[in-house]
Amino acid sequence: MSNPLLTPTLILPQPDACLRPWQSVDAPALAGYANDRSIWQNLRDTFPHPYTTQDAEFFLASVADNQRDLHLAFAVDGVAVGSIGVHFKSDVRRRSAEIGYWLARPYWGRGLATAAVQTVAAYVLANFDVCRLYAVVFEPNAASARVLEKAGFALEATMRKSVVKDGQMLDSRLYALVV
């Protein structure tokens, strides 16, 4: 079998939308869409805010060299409008992987995130030795929790005061899809 990390473009049910490998030409769109505080508030602090073109170029270079994890762009009409990725675990968690995603605000509420999570989950479970795919959602992010639930993930735990974001202690929710 060929390397499944050399992912072909994954088609989404929405017209003109797909998941595809990142390209260096995506830097301006990435910087423009990622520089949104409402996106940053729901992601780990390694995702910078403000998000600059230099941040985009750094991210694109790092994913181009990554041979372990899966990193795809949400593309609508050929333009990168978000990101979805899978981080494969190791050691005793080697059959687990963590999925994460963000989507530009103009594309919220269209079912793109749910379709992307379903598509990537199916791809990962079919092509990798993974039996558990999980995501952690900050408690205020009800929309992301709904995305995961609609994609078949189950709430496993609420982890009380487990993250610090923007100076606040927040609960987080652990969702998983187990096969």
mmCIF file with all atom_site columns, C-alpha atoms in Angstrom:
data_model
loop_
_atom_site.group_PDB
_atom_site.id
_atom_site.type_symbol
_atom_site.label_atom_id
_atom_site.label_alt_id
_atom_site.label_comp_id
_atom_site.label_asym_id
_atom_site.label_entity_id
_atom_site.label_seq_id
_atom_site.pdbx_PDB_ins_code
_atom_site.Cartn_x
_atom_site.Cartn_y
_atom_site.Cartn_z
_atom_site.occupancy
_atom_site.B_iso_or_equiv
_atom_site.pdbx_formal_charge
_atom_site.auth_seq_id
_atom_site.auth_comp_id
_atom_site.auth_asym_id
_atom_site.auth_atom_id
_atom_site.pdbx_PDB_model_num
ATOM 1   C CA . MET A 1 1   ? 0.000   0.000  0.000  1.00 0.00 ? 1   MET A CA 1
ATOM 2   C CA . SER A 1 2   ? 1.236   3.502  -0.726 1.00 0.00 ? 2   SER A CA 1
ATOM 3   C CA . ASN A 1 3   ? 1.876   5.924  2.106  1.00 0.00 ? 3   ASN A CA 1
ATOM 4   C CA . PRO A 1 4   ? -1.578  7.005  3.357  1.00 0.00 ? 4   PRO A CA 1
ATOM 5   C CA . LEU A 1 5   ? -0.094  10.301 4.558  1.00 0.00 ? 5   LEU A CA 1
ATOM 6   C CA . LEU A 1 6   ? 0.318   11.209 0.881  1.00 0.00 ? 6   LEU A CA 1
ATOM 7   C CA . THR A 1 7   ? -3.378  11.891 0.954  1.00 0.00 ? 7   THR A CA 1
ATOM 8   C CA . PRO A 1 8   ? -5.307  12.419 -2.206 1.00 0.00 ? 8   PRO A CA 1
ATOM 9   C CA . THR A 1 9   ? -7.812  15.226 -2.207 1.00 0.00 ? 9   THR A CA 1
ATOM 10  C CA . LEU A 1 10  ? -10.867 14.178 -0.186 1.00 0.00 ? 10  LEU A CA 1
ATOM 11  C CA . ILE A 1 11  ? -14.166 15.325 -1.673 1.00 0.00 ? 11  ILE A CA 1
ATOM 12  C CA . LEU A 1 12  ? -16.842 16.788 0.581  1.00 0.00 ? 12  LEU A CA 1
ATOM 13  C CA . PRO A 1 13  ? -20.572 16.626 -0.160 1.00 0.00 ? 13  PRO A CA 1
ATOM 14  C CA . GLN A 1 14  ? -20.798 20.416 -0.481 1.00 0.00 ? 14  GLN A CA 1
ATOM 15  C CA . PRO A 1 15  ? -20.323 21.835 -3.981 1.00 0.00 ? 15  PRO A CA 1
ATOM 16  C CA . ASP A 1 16  ? -16.839 23.198 -4.691 1.00 0.00 ? 16  ASP A CA 1
ATOM 17  C CA . ALA A 1 17  ? -15.474 22.047 -1.303 1.00 0.00 ? 17  ALA A CA 1
ATOM 18  C CA . CYS A 1 18  ? -12.722 19.541 -0.607 1.00 0.00 ? 18  CYS A CA 1
ATOM 19  C CA . LEU A 1 19  ? -9.919  18.684 1.770  1.00 0.00 ? 19  LEU A CA 1
ATOM 20  C CA . ARG A 1 20  ? -6.513  18.823 0.134  1.00 0.00 ? 20  ARG A CA 1
ATOM 21  C CA . PRO A 1 21  ? -2.843  18.999 1.029  1.00 0.00 ? 21  PRO A CA 1
ATOM 22  C CA . TRP A 1 22  ? -1.587  22.441 1.977  1.00 0.00 ? 22  TRP A CA 1
ATOM 23  C CA . GLN A 1 23  ? 0.326   24.400 -0.677 1.00 0.00 ? 23  GLN A CA 1
ATOM 24  C CA . SER A 1 24  ? 2.805   27.245 -0.250 1.00 0.00 ? 24  SER A CA 1
ATOM 25  C CA . VAL A 1 25  ? 0.461   29.519 -2.240 1.00 0.00 ? 25  VAL A CA 1
ATOM 26  C CA . ASP A 1 26  ? -2.105  29.150 0.584  1.00 0.00 ? 26  ASP A CA 1
ATOM 27  C CA . ALA A 1 27  ? -0.133  31.487 2.890  1.00 0.00 ? 27  ALA A CA 1
ATOM 28  C CA . PRO A 1 28  ? -2.078  34.716 2.165  1.00 0.00 ? 28  PRO A CA 1
ATOM 29  C CA . ALA A 1 29  ? -5.509  33.083 2.531  1.00 0.00 ? 29  ALA A CA 1
ATOM 30  C CA . LEU A 1 30  ? -4.368  31.199 5.635  1.00 0.00 ? 30  LEU A CA 1
ATOM 31  C CA . ALA A 1 31  ? -3.067  34.372 7.260  1.00 0.00 ? 31  ALA A CA 1
ATOM 32  C CA . GLY A 1 32  ? -6.229  36.274 6.376  1.00 0.00 ? 32  GLY A CA 1
ATOM 33  C CA . TYR A 1 33  ? -8.707  33.690 7.665  1.00 0.00 ? 33  TYR A CA 1
ATOM 34  C CA . ALA A 1 34  ? -6.679  32.516 10.683 1.00 0.00 ? 34  ALA A CA 1
ATOM 35  C CA . ASN A 1 35  ? -6.248  36.042 12.005 1.00 0.00 ? 35  ASN A CA 1
ATOM 36  C CA . ASP A 1 36  ? -9.611  35.935 13.782 1.00 0.00 ? 36  ASP A CA 1
ATOM 37  C CA . ARG A 1 37  ? -9.842  36.101 17.557 1.00 0.00 ? 37  ARG A CA 1
ATOM 38  C CA . SER A 1 38  ? -12.981 33.946 17.578 1.00 0.00 ? 38  SER A CA 1
ATOM 39  C CA . ILE A 1 39  ? -10.968 31.116 15.986 1.00 0.00 ? 39  ILE A CA 1
ATOM 40  C CA . TRP A 1 40  ? -7.980  31.614 18.304 1.00 0.00 ? 40  TRP A CA 1
ATOM 41  C CA . GLN A 1 41  ? -10.241 31.445 21.388 1.00 0.00 ? 41  GLN A CA 1
ATOM 42  C CA . ASN A 1 42  ? -11.095 27.817 20.623 1.00 0.00 ? 42  ASN A CA 1
ATOM 43  C CA . LEU A 1 43  ? -7.585  26.570 19.802 1.00 0.00 ? 43  LEU A CA 1
ATOM 44  C CA . ARG A 1 44  ? -4.431  25.823 21.741 1.00 0.00 ? 44  ARG A CA 1
ATOM 45  C CA . ASP A 1 45  ? -2.044  28.668 22.452 1.00 0.00 ? 45  ASP A CA 1
ATOM 46  C CA . THR A 1 46  ? 0.438   27.311 19.877 1.00 0.00 ? 46  THR A CA 1
ATOM 47  C CA . PHE A 1 47  ? -1.988  28.840 17.333 1.00 0.00 ? 47  PHE A CA 1
ATOM 48  C CA . PRO A 1 48  ? -0.882  32.490 17.378 1.00 0.00 ? 48  PRO A CA 1
ATOM 49  C CA . HIS A 1 49  ? -2.994  35.614 17.532 1.00 0.00 ? 49  HIS A CA 1
ATOM 50  C CA . PRO A 1 50  ? -2.619  37.861 15.721 1.00 0.00 ? 50  PRO A CA 1
ATOM 51  C CA . TYR A 1 51  ? -1.879  35.413 12.905 1.00 0.00 ? 51  TYR A CA 1
ATOM 52  C CA . THR A 1 52  ? 0.564   36.847 10.370 1.00 0.00 ? 52  THR A CA 1
ATOM 53  C CA . THR A 1 53  ? 1.789   35.839 6.936  1.00 0.00 ? 53  THR A CA 1
ATOM 54  C CA . GLN A 1 54  ? 5.022   34.747 8.648  1.00 0.00 ? 54  GLN A CA 1
ATOM 55  C CA . ASP A 1 55  ? 2.982   32.451 10.932 1.00 0.00 ? 55  ASP A CA 1
ATOM 56  C CA . ALA A 1 56  ? 1.267   30.994 7.864  1.00 0.00 ? 56  ALA A CA 1
ATOM 57  C CA . GLU A 1 57  ? 4.586   30.425 6.090  1.00 0.00 ? 57  GLU A CA 1
ATOM 58  C CA . PHE A 1 58  ? 6.037   28.766 9.208  1.00 0.00 ? 58  PHE A CA 1
ATOM 59  C CA . PHE A 1 59  ? 2.995   26.455 9.495  1.00 0.00 ? 59  PHE A CA 1
ATOM 60  C CA . LEU A 1 60  ? 3.101   25.542 5.796  1.00 0.00 ? 60  LEU A CA 1
ATOM 61  C CA . ALA A 1 61  ? 6.812   24.720 5.984  1.00 0.00 ? 61  ALA A CA 1
ATOM 62  C CA . SER A 1 62  ? 6.282   22.560 9.079  1.00 0.00 ? 62  SER A CA 1
ATOM 63  C CA . VAL A 1 63  ? 3.441   20.543 7.560  1.00 0.00 ? 63  VAL A CA 1
ATOM 64  C CA . ALA A 1 64  ? 5.344   20.113 4.282  1.00 0.00 ? 64  ALA A CA 1
ATOM 65  C CA . ASP A 1 65  ? 8.130   18.374 6.241  1.00 0.00 ? 65  ASP A CA 1
ATOM 66  C CA . ASN A 1 66  ? 5.819   16.319 8.486  1.00 0.00 ? 66  ASN A CA 1
ATOM 67  C CA . GLN A 1 67  ? 5.950   12.607 7.744  1.00 0.00 ? 67  GLN A CA 1
ATOM 68  C CA . ARG A 1 68  ? 3.940   11.444 10.756 1.00 0.00 ? 68  ARG A CA 1
ATOM 69  C CA . ASP A 1 69  ? 0.700   13.399 10.994 1.00 0.00 ? 69  ASP A CA 1
ATOM 70  C CA . LEU A 1 70  ? -2.033  14.372 8.557  1.00 0.00 ? 70  LEU A CA 1
ATOM 71  C CA . HIS A 1 71  ? -2.597  18.060 7.716  1.00 0.00 ? 71  HIS A CA 1
ATOM 72  C CA . LEU A 1 72  ? -5.216  19.152 5.196  1.00 0.00 ? 72  LEU A CA 1
ATOM 73  C CA . ALA A 1 73  ? -6.680  22.454 4.064  1.00 0.00 ? 73  ALA A CA 1
ATOM 74  C CA . PHE A 1 74  ? -10.407 23.041 3.826  1.00 0.00 ? 74  PHE A CA 1
ATOM 75  C CA . ALA A 1 75  ? -10.680 24.415 0.296  1.00 0.00 ? 75  ALA A CA 1
ATOM 76  C CA . VAL A 1 76  ? -13.771 26.139 -1.086 1.00 0.00 ? 76  VAL A CA 1
ATOM 77  C CA . ASP A 1 77  ? -13.591 27.185 -4.730 1.00 0.00 ? 77  ASP A CA 1
ATOM 78  C CA . GLY A 1 78  ? -9.866  26.410 -4.538 1.00 0.00 ? 78  GLY A CA 1
ATOM 79  C CA . VAL A 1 79  ? -9.182  28.806 -1.632 1.00 0.00 ? 79  VAL A CA 1
ATOM 80  C CA . ALA A 1 80  ? -7.904  27.520 1.730  1.00 0.00 ? 80  ALA A CA 1
ATOM 81  C CA . VAL A 1 81  ? -10.496 28.539 4.359  1.00 0.00 ? 81  VAL A CA 1
ATOM 82  C CA . GLY A 1 82  ? -9.523  26.348 7.296  1.00 0.00 ? 82  GLY A CA 1
ATOM 83  C CA . SER A 1 83  ? -7.528  23.392 8.498  1.00 0.00 ? 83  SER A CA 1
ATOM 84  C CA . ILE A 1 84  ? -8.104  19.856 9.696  1.00 0.00 ? 84  ILE A CA 1
ATOM 85  C CA . GLY A 1 85  ? -5.423  17.592 11.044 1.00 0.00 ? 85  GLY A CA 1
ATOM 86  C CA . VAL A 1 86  ? -4.808  14.286 12.739 1.00 0.00 ? 86  VAL A CA 1
ATOM 87  C CA . HIS A 1 87  ? -1.992  13.731 15.222 1.00 0.00 ? 87  HIS A CA 1
ATOM 88  C CA . PHE A 1 88  ? -1.088  10.059 15.529 1.00 0.00 ? 88  PHE A CA 1
ATOM 89  C CA . LYS A 1 89  ? -0.076  8.966  19.015 1.00 0.00 ? 89  LYS A CA 1
ATOM 90  C CA . SER A 1 90  ? 2.763   6.631  19.993 1.00 0.00 ? 90  SER A CA 1
ATOM 91  C CA . ASP A 1 91  ? 3.841   4.150  22.647 1.00 0.00 ? 91  ASP A CA 1
ATOM 92  C CA . VAL A 1 92  ? 0.875   2.745  24.604 1.00 0.00 ? 92  VAL A CA 1
ATOM 93  C CA . ARG A 1 93  ? -1.475  5.128  22.752 1.00 0.00 ? 93  ARG A CA 1
ATOM 94  C CA . ARG A 1 94  ? -0.226  4.086  19.313 1.00 0.00 ? 94  ARG A CA 1
ATOM 95  C CA . ARG A 1 95  ? -3.718  3.037  18.125 1.00 0.00 ? 95  ARG A CA 1
ATOM 96  C CA . SER A 1 96  ? -5.169  6.448  19.035 1.00 0.00 ? 96  SER A CA 1
ATOM 97  C CA . ALA A 1 97  ? -5.146  9.696  17.096 1.00 0.00 ? 97  ALA A CA 1
ATOM 98  C CA . GLU A 1 98  ? -6.327  13.213 17.893 1.00 0.00 ? 98  GLU A CA 1
ATOM 99  C CA . ILE A 1 99  ? -8.309  15.208 15.351 1.00 0.00 ? 99  ILE A CA 1
ATOM 100 C CA . GLY A 1 100 ? -8.442  18.995 15.339 1.00 0.00 ? 100 GLY A CA 1
ATOM 101 C CA . TYR A 1 101 ? -9.892  21.573 12.990 1.00 0.00 ? 101 TYR A CA 1
ATOM 102 C CA . TRP A 1 102 ? -10.865 25.176 12.455 1.00 0.00 ? 102 TRP A CA 1
ATOM 103 C CA . LEU A 1 103 ? -12.893 26.846 9.764  1.00 0.00 ? 103 LEU A CA 1
ATOM 104 C CA . ALA A 1 104 ? -13.076 30.513 8.734  1.00 0.00 ? 104 ALA A CA 1
ATOM 105 C CA . ARG A 1 105 ? -16.048 32.361 10.156 1.00 0.00 ? 105 ARG A CA 1
ATOM 106 C CA . PRO A 1 106 ? -17.749 33.057 6.757  1.00 0.00 ? 106 PRO A CA 1
ATOM 107 C CA . TYR A 1 107 ? -18.098 29.264 6.324  1.00 0.00 ? 107 TYR A CA 1
ATOM 108 C CA . TRP A 1 108 ? -19.604 28.458 9.730  1.00 0.00 ? 108 TRP A CA 1
ATOM 109 C CA . GLY A 1 109 ? -23.040 26.883 9.846  1.00 0.00 ? 109 GLY A CA 1
ATOM 110 C CA . ARG A 1 110 ? -22.864 25.268 6.387  1.00 0.00 ? 110 ARG A CA 1
ATOM 111 C CA . GLY A 1 111 ? -22.076 21.711 7.473  1.00 0.00 ? 111 GLY A CA 1
ATOM 112 C CA . LEU A 1 112 ? -18.497 21.877 6.172  1.00 0.00 ? 112 LEU A CA 1
ATOM 113 C CA . ALA A 1 113 ? -16.858 21.056 9.503  1.00 0.00 ? 113 ALA A CA 1
ATOM 114 C CA . THR A 1 114 ? -19.143 18.077 10.127 1.00 0.00 ? 114 THR A CA 1
ATOM 115 C CA . ALA A 1 115 ? -18.570 16.746 6.608  1.00 0.00 ? 115 ALA A CA 1
ATOM 116 C CA . ALA A 1 116 ? -14.814 17.210 6.986  1.00 0.00 ? 116 ALA A CA 1
ATOM 117 C CA . VAL A 1 117 ? -14.660 15.425 10.351 1.00 0.00 ? 117 VAL A CA 1
ATOM 118 C CA . GLN A 1 118 ? -16.736 12.529 8.965  1.00 0.00 ? 118 GLN A CA 1
ATOM 119 C CA . THR A 1 119 ? -14.589 12.302 5.827  1.00 0.00 ? 119 THR A CA 1
ATOM 120 C CA . VAL A 1 120 ? -11.255 12.447 7.641  1.00 0.00 ? 120 VAL A CA 1
ATOM 121 C CA . ALA A 1 121 ? -12.413 10.014 10.327 1.00 0.00 ? 121 ALA A CA 1
ATOM 122 C CA . ALA A 1 122 ? -13.473 7.492  7.671  1.00 0.00 ? 122 ALA A CA 1
ATOM 123 C CA . TYR A 1 123 ? -10.154 7.961  5.836  1.00 0.00 ? 123 TYR A CA 1
ATOM 124 C CA . VAL A 1 124 ? -8.037  7.532  8.973  1.00 0.00 ? 124 VAL A CA 1
ATOM 125 C CA . LEU A 1 125 ? -9.948  4.493  10.236 1.00 0.00 ? 125 LEU A CA 1
ATOM 126 C CA . ALA A 1 126 ? -9.716  2.820  6.812  1.00 0.00 ? 126 ALA A CA 1
ATOM 127 C CA . ASN A 1 127 ? -6.029  3.546  6.165  1.00 0.00 ? 127 ASN A CA 1
ATOM 128 C CA . PHE A 1 128 ? -4.247  3.511  9.525  1.00 0.00 ? 128 PHE A CA 1
ATOM 129 C CA . ASP A 1 129 ? -3.995  1.126  12.464 1.00 0.00 ? 129 ASP A CA 1
ATOM 130 C CA . VAL A 1 130 ? -6.201  3.379  14.585 1.00 0.00 ? 130 VAL A CA 1
ATOM 131 C CA . CYS A 1 131 ? -9.185  2.247  16.651 1.00 0.00 ? 131 CYS A CA 1
ATOM 132 C CA . ARG A 1 132 ? -9.734  5.491  18.585 1.00 0.00 ? 132 ARG A CA 1
ATOM 133 C CA . LEU A 1 133 ? -10.030 8.977  17.162 1.00 0.00 ? 133 LEU A CA 1
ATOM 134 C CA . TYR A 1 134 ? -10.617 11.745 19.697 1.00 0.00 ? 134 TYR A CA 1
ATOM 135 C CA . ALA A 1 135 ? -10.952 15.506 20.065 1.00 0.00 ? 135 ALA A CA 1
ATOM 136 C CA . VAL A 1 136 ? -10.869 17.907 22.996 1.00 0.00 ? 136 VAL A CA 1
ATOM 137 C CA . VAL A 1 137 ? -13.257 20.880 22.884 1.00 0.00 ? 137 VAL A CA 1
ATOM 138 C CA . PHE A 1 138 ? -13.139 23.896 25.188 1.00 0.00 ? 138 PHE A CA 1
ATOM 139 C CA . GLU A 1 139 ? -16.405 24.142 27.124 1.00 0.00 ? 139 GLU A CA 1
ATOM 140 C CA . PRO A 1 140 ? -17.602 27.433 25.562 1.00 0.00 ? 140 PRO A CA 1
ATOM 141 C CA . ASN A 1 141 ? -17.293 25.974 22.027 1.00 0.00 ? 141 ASN A CA 1
ATOM 142 C CA . ALA A 1 142 ? -20.752 24.404 21.713 1.00 0.00 ? 142 ALA A CA 1
ATOM 143 C CA . ALA A 1 143 ? -20.624 24.539 17.898 1.00 0.00 ? 143 ALA A CA 1
ATOM 144 C CA . SER A 1 144 ? -17.572 22.279 17.767 1.00 0.00 ? 144 SER A CA 1
ATOM 145 C CA . ALA A 1 145 ? -19.183 19.878 20.231 1.00 0.00 ? 145 ALA A CA 1
ATOM 146 C CA . ARG A 1 146 ? -22.202 19.672 17.892 1.00 0.00 ? 146 ARG A CA 1
ATOM 147 C CA . VAL A 1 147 ? -19.908 19.024 14.908 1.00 0.00 ? 147 VAL A CA 1
ATOM 148 C CA . LEU A 1 148 ? -18.343 16.059 16.696 1.00 0.00 ? 148 LEU A CA 1
ATOM 149 C CA . GLU A 1 149 ? -21.689 14.676 17.871 1.00 0.00 ? 149 GLU A CA 1
ATOM 150 C CA . LYS A 1 150 ? -23.142 14.911 14.345 1.00 0.00 ? 150 LYS A CA 1
ATOM 151 C CA . ALA A 1 151 ? -20.010 13.145 13.055 1.00 0.00 ? 151 ALA A CA 1
ATOM 152 C CA . GLY A 1 152 ? -20.634 10.193 15.386 1.00 0.00 ? 152 GLY A CA 1
ATOM 153 C CA . PHE A 1 153 ? -18.266 11.048 18.236 1.00 0.00 ? 153 PHE A CA 1
ATOM 154 C CA . ALA A 1 154 ? -19.467 10.398 21.795 1.00 0.00 ? 154 ALA A CA 1
ATOM 155 C CA . LEU A 1 155 ? -18.833 12.575 24.819 1.00 0.00 ? 155 LEU A CA 1
ATOM 156 C CA . GLU A 1 156 ? -16.589 10.580 27.149 1.00 0.00 ? 156 GLU A CA 1
ATOM 157 C CA . ALA A 1 157 ? -15.710 13.114 29.817 1.00 0.00 ? 157 ALA A CA 1
ATOM 158 C CA . THR A 1 158 ? -15.881 16.669 30.994 1.00 0.00 ? 158 THR A CA 1
ATOM 159 C CA . MET A 1 159 ? -12.489 17.601 32.341 1.00 0.00 ? 159 MET A CA 1
ATOM 160 C CA . ARG A 1 160 ? -13.049 20.318 34.912 1.00 0.00 ? 160 ARG A CA 1
ATOM 161 C CA . LYS A 1 161 ? -10.737 23.318 34.898 1.00 0.00 ? 161 LYS A CA 1
ATOM 162 C CA . SER A 1 162 ? -8.397  21.528 32.525 1.00 0.00 ? 162 SER A CA 1
ATOM 163 C CA . VAL A 1 163 ? -7.315  24.406 30.258 1.00 0.00 ? 163 VAL A CA 1
ATOM 164 C CA . VAL A 1 164 ? -6.292  28.021 30.600 1.00 0.00 ? 164 VAL A CA 1
ATOM 165 C CA . LYS A 1 165 ? -7.319  30.164 27.656 1.00 0.00 ? 165 LYS A CA 1
ATOM 166 C CA . ASP A 1 166 ? -7.242  33.931 27.426 1.00 0.00 ? 166 ASP A CA 1
ATOM 167 C CA . GLY A 1 167 ? -6.630  34.148 31.186 1.00 0.00 ? 167 GLY A CA 1
ATOM 168 C CA . GLN A 1 168 ? -9.626  31.985 32.126 1.00 0.00 ? 168 GLN A CA 1
ATOM 169 C CA . MET A 1 169 ? -9.766  28.488 33.588 1.00 0.00 ? 169 MET A CA 1
ATOM 170 C CA . LEU A 1 170 ? -12.112 26.428 31.421 1.00 0.00 ? 170 LEU A CA 1
ATOM 171 C CA . ASP A 1 171 ? -13.562 22.969 31.404 1.00 0.00 ? 171 ASP A CA 1
ATOM 172 C CA . SER A 1 172 ? -12.918 20.897 28.303 1.00 0.00 ? 172 SER A CA 1
ATOM 173 C CA . ARG A 1 173 ? -14.866 18.022 26.805 1.00 0.00 ? 173 ARG A CA 1
ATOM 174 C CA . LEU A 1 174 ? -13.338 14.826 25.493 1.00 0.00 ? 174 LEU A CA 1
ATOM 175 C CA . TYR A 1 175 ? -15.128 13.298 22.501 1.00 0.00 ? 175 TYR A CA 1
ATOM 176 C CA . ALA A 1 176 ? -14.141 10.017 20.854 1.00 0.00 ? 176 ALA A CA 1
ATOM 177 C CA . LEU A 1 177 ? -15.034 7.770  17.971 1.00 0.00 ? 177 LEU A CA 1
ATOM 178 C CA . VAL A 1 178 ? -14.066 4.196  18.812 1.00 0.00 ? 178 VAL A CA 1
ATOM 179 C CA . VAL A 1 179 ? -14.236 1.205  16.480 1.00 0.00 ? 179 VAL A CA 1
#
